[in-house]
XYZ file of C-alpha atoms in Angstrom:
251
model
C -79.722 25.284 54.924
C -79.286 26.327 58.514
C -80.262 29.666 59.914
C -77.944 31.729 62.118
C -79.797 30.822 65.251
C -79.444 27.150 64.377
C -75.690 27.575 63.852
C -75.352 29.243 67.219
C -77.322 26.440 68.831
C -75.093 23.805 67.201
C -71.937 25.617 68.298
C -73.311 25.873 71.819
C -74.032 22.162 71.829
C -70.473 21.450 70.692
C -69.083 23.613 73.490
C -71.253 21.795 76.011
C -70.276 18.353 74.792
C -66.576 19.226 74.465
C -64.316 20.314 71.673
C -65.608 19.014 68.390
C -63.877 18.256 65.134
C -62.744 21.404 63.355
C -63.405 21.620 59.667
C -60.269 22.302 57.620
C -61.325 25.333 55.621
C -60.550 28.995 55.482
C -61.658 30.896 58.556
C -63.770 33.792 57.462
C -63.498 35.807 60.660
C -60.333 37.894 60.456
C -59.709 37.955 64.201
C -60.228 34.235 64.593
C -58.059 33.573 61.570
C -55.204 35.664 62.999
C -55.452 33.986 66.411
C -55.464 30.526 64.829
C -52.488 31.464 62.669
C -50.432 32.569 65.689
C -51.247 29.419 67.633
C -50.629 26.997 64.783
C -47.444 28.845 63.732
C -45.960 28.607 67.232
C -46.864 24.935 67.446
C -45.323 24.255 64.048
C -42.074 26.027 65.014
C -41.946 24.074 68.257
C -42.440 20.767 66.436
C -39.710 21.654 63.943
C -37.301 22.428 66.777
C -38.137 19.182 68.588
C -37.673 17.203 65.379
C -34.236 18.734 64.749
C -33.039 18.113 68.326
C -34.508 14.692 69.047
C -33.842 13.115 65.655
C -30.702 15.067 64.680
C -32.429 16.062 61.449
C -31.768 19.054 59.275
C -34.992 21.052 59.351
C -35.854 24.287 57.595
C -39.281 25.892 57.985
C -40.535 28.907 56.027
C -43.952 30.447 56.683
C -45.522 33.553 55.073
C -48.584 35.053 56.680
C -51.561 36.394 54.741
C -50.067 39.869 55.154
C -46.738 38.804 53.681
C -44.689 38.544 56.898
C -41.959 35.913 56.929
C -41.455 33.416 59.745
C -38.666 30.871 59.451
C -36.709 28.309 61.473
C -33.642 26.253 60.570
C -31.196 24.376 62.781
C -28.454 24.849 60.163
C -29.381 27.526 57.645
C -32.418 28.011 55.460
C -30.252 28.848 52.460
C -27.989 25.819 52.990
C -30.988 23.533 53.411
C -32.585 24.876 50.241
C -29.337 24.391 48.315
C -29.128 20.864 49.594
C -32.714 20.311 48.530
C -32.016 21.645 45.041
C -28.926 19.486 44.753
C -30.761 16.362 45.849
C -33.670 17.013 43.460
C -31.599 18.248 40.513
C -31.301 14.866 38.890
C -34.595 13.083 39.378
C -33.441 10.177 37.217
C -30.675 9.317 39.702
C -32.887 9.422 42.769
C -31.530 7.047 45.349
C -33.305 5.361 48.157
C -32.618 6.219 51.781
C -30.494 3.126 52.372
C -28.338 3.875 49.332
C -27.855 7.470 50.488
C -26.842 6.290 53.933
C -24.447 3.760 52.435
C -22.786 6.406 50.295
C -22.512 8.759 53.265
C -20.874 6.138 55.482
C -18.507 5.132 52.690
C -17.371 8.735 52.350
C -16.895 9.016 56.084
C -14.924 5.755 56.166
C -12.612 6.891 53.353
C -12.066 10.191 55.149
C -11.164 8.409 58.385
C -8.808 6.033 56.558
C -7.035 9.011 55.002
C -6.658 10.668 58.379
C -5.277 7.447 59.873
C -2.680 7.175 57.099
C -1.601 10.767 57.658
C -1.234 10.212 61.400
C 0.769 7.028 60.833
C 3.097 8.791 58.408
C 3.600 11.629 60.878
C 4.432 9.175 63.663
C 6.980 7.384 61.449
C 8.562 10.683 60.518
C 8.823 11.683 64.157
C 10.644 8.403 64.811
C 13.026 9.172 61.933
C 11.515 6.745 59.453
C 10.527 7.682 55.927
C 12.321 11.051 55.928
C 14.521 10.339 52.894
C 12.011 11.819 50.473
C 11.207 14.872 52.571
C 12.384 18.323 51.530
C 14.509 20.652 53.657
C 11.545 22.823 54.586
C 9.541 19.834 55.736
C 12.512 18.476 57.684
C 12.990 21.796 59.485
C 9.302 21.908 60.354
C 9.429 18.350 61.652
C 12.562 19.145 63.664
C 10.908 22.158 65.305
C 7.837 20.059 66.153
C 10.008 17.356 67.692
C 11.977 19.922 69.738
C 8.783 21.475 71.030
C 7.439 18.050 71.935
C 10.699 17.161 73.710
C 10.556 20.446 75.629
C 7.026 19.715 76.808
C 7.997 16.178 77.787
C 11.022 17.397 79.754
C 8.965 20.062 81.513
C 6.408 17.443 82.533
C 9.179 15.085 83.669
C 10.829 17.800 85.782
C 7.480 18.673 87.295
C 6.917 15.057 88.312
C 10.468 14.767 89.676
C 10.130 17.928 91.761
C 6.824 16.719 93.134
C 8.362 13.351 94.024
C 11.385 15.028 95.674
C 9.098 17.269 97.708
C 7.086 14.256 98.785
C 10.238 12.354 99.804
C 11.513 15.347 101.787
C 8.221 15.585 103.588
C 8.350 11.865 104.309
C 11.930 12.181 105.561
C 10.901 14.970 107.948
C 8.032 12.873 109.252
C 10.344 9.882 109.823
C 12.898 12.129 111.564
C 10.236 13.490 113.897
C 8.985 9.971 114.614
C 12.559 8.835 115.321
C 13.149 11.725 117.741
C 9.878 10.944 119.484
C 10.833 7.272 119.883
C 14.293 8.220 121.196
C 12.695 10.516 123.778
C 10.350 7.744 124.831
C 13.252 5.270 125.150
C 15.259 7.796 127.212
C 12.330 8.374 129.525
C 11.844 4.638 130.007
C 15.582 4.144 130.723
C 15.604 6.966 133.273
C 12.503 5.547 134.915
C 14.153 2.112 135.065
C 17.295 3.598 136.634
C 15.230 5.415 139.229
C 13.400 2.194 140.019
C 16.722 0.378 140.387
C 18.087 3.098 142.652
C 14.941 3.070 144.771
C 15.010 -0.711 145.070
C 18.746 -0.628 145.954
C 18.260 2.003 148.646
C 15.332 0.083 150.051
C 17.449 -3.065 150.094
C 20.258 -1.241 151.916
C 17.783 0.182 154.395
C 16.388 -3.297 155.019
C 19.917 -4.661 155.516
C 20.740 -1.855 157.911
C 17.512 -2.425 159.819
C 18.263 -6.136 160.054
C 21.800 -5.470 161.292
C 20.488 -2.956 163.794
C 17.882 -5.384 165.074
C 20.488 -8.148 165.381
C 22.899 -5.864 167.279
C 20.118 -4.759 169.603
C 19.193 -8.375 170.371
C 22.779 -9.551 171.133
C 23.275 -10.141 174.858
C 25.782 -11.471 177.328
C 24.968 -14.892 178.589
C 26.428 -14.018 181.944
C 23.701 -11.493 182.555
C 21.116 -14.220 182.320
C 22.831 -16.951 184.322
C 21.419 -17.405 187.877
C 23.630 -16.477 190.746
C 23.237 -19.875 192.372
C 25.020 -21.382 189.401
C 28.006 -19.136 189.980
C 28.154 -19.523 193.815
C 28.021 -22.811 195.830
C 24.867 -23.418 197.777
C 25.766 -24.666 201.253
C 22.220 -25.408 202.149
C 21.657 -27.723 199.228
C 22.062 -31.296 200.255
C 23.958 -32.139 197.119
C 26.312 -29.277 197.261
C 29.985 -30.032 197.181
C 32.663 -27.859 198.689
C 35.301 -28.774 196.162
C 33.030 -28.234 193.157
C 34.811 -26.360 190.423
C 32.983 -23.205 189.613
C 31.589 -22.850 186.084
C 33.741 -20.794 183.932
C 32.448 -19.049 180.927
C 34.696 -18.926 178.003
């Protein structure tokens, strides 16, 4: 049997060496018991929430404190989970294993999906006008209204696409028209520049021709101005002069 001072010394040694193993028994101290209850309750609720989210499990948690207060958590409903529990435990003789339960669940889901597929296929055939011989007048009118509404939506979507395409083509046409006008202006400018160049070259050629003609006219001369006088008149002093020499005549 340990005395109180020995218990305090052992608890102090546990605190010094780290957190020791807690004995699972009722806590006698009311304050400590209430604090431990709050901590463990919050941790338990957190674990239940994590289990339901991570594992997609149906979890229901019910906790009553020592004072009778209720704390609960359920991702679906506590009542629904309890009813499911009662239903699954009602017949203990027909308890199935987990694999058998999963197999039955998937079989039910598969039959439900097959039924939905058949209904959709029948509806599609009826929309196409097939298998309507056995339908009543009320069903035929309902199908007709559905088809008209569907046709209206399809036509509205078609008109929307057509208008968008027309707007796009008009915009493209305007862009091509502007590009065409720009190219025409460029071609006109180039033609005018070429004409100006031709006119300038022609005027320069005429000026050169005129300058050449002017230079040729300025350089024309009379040969008689450059002939020596002694060729036109007889030289009596020259020993080879002849009195009857015919004077040179320029033609």
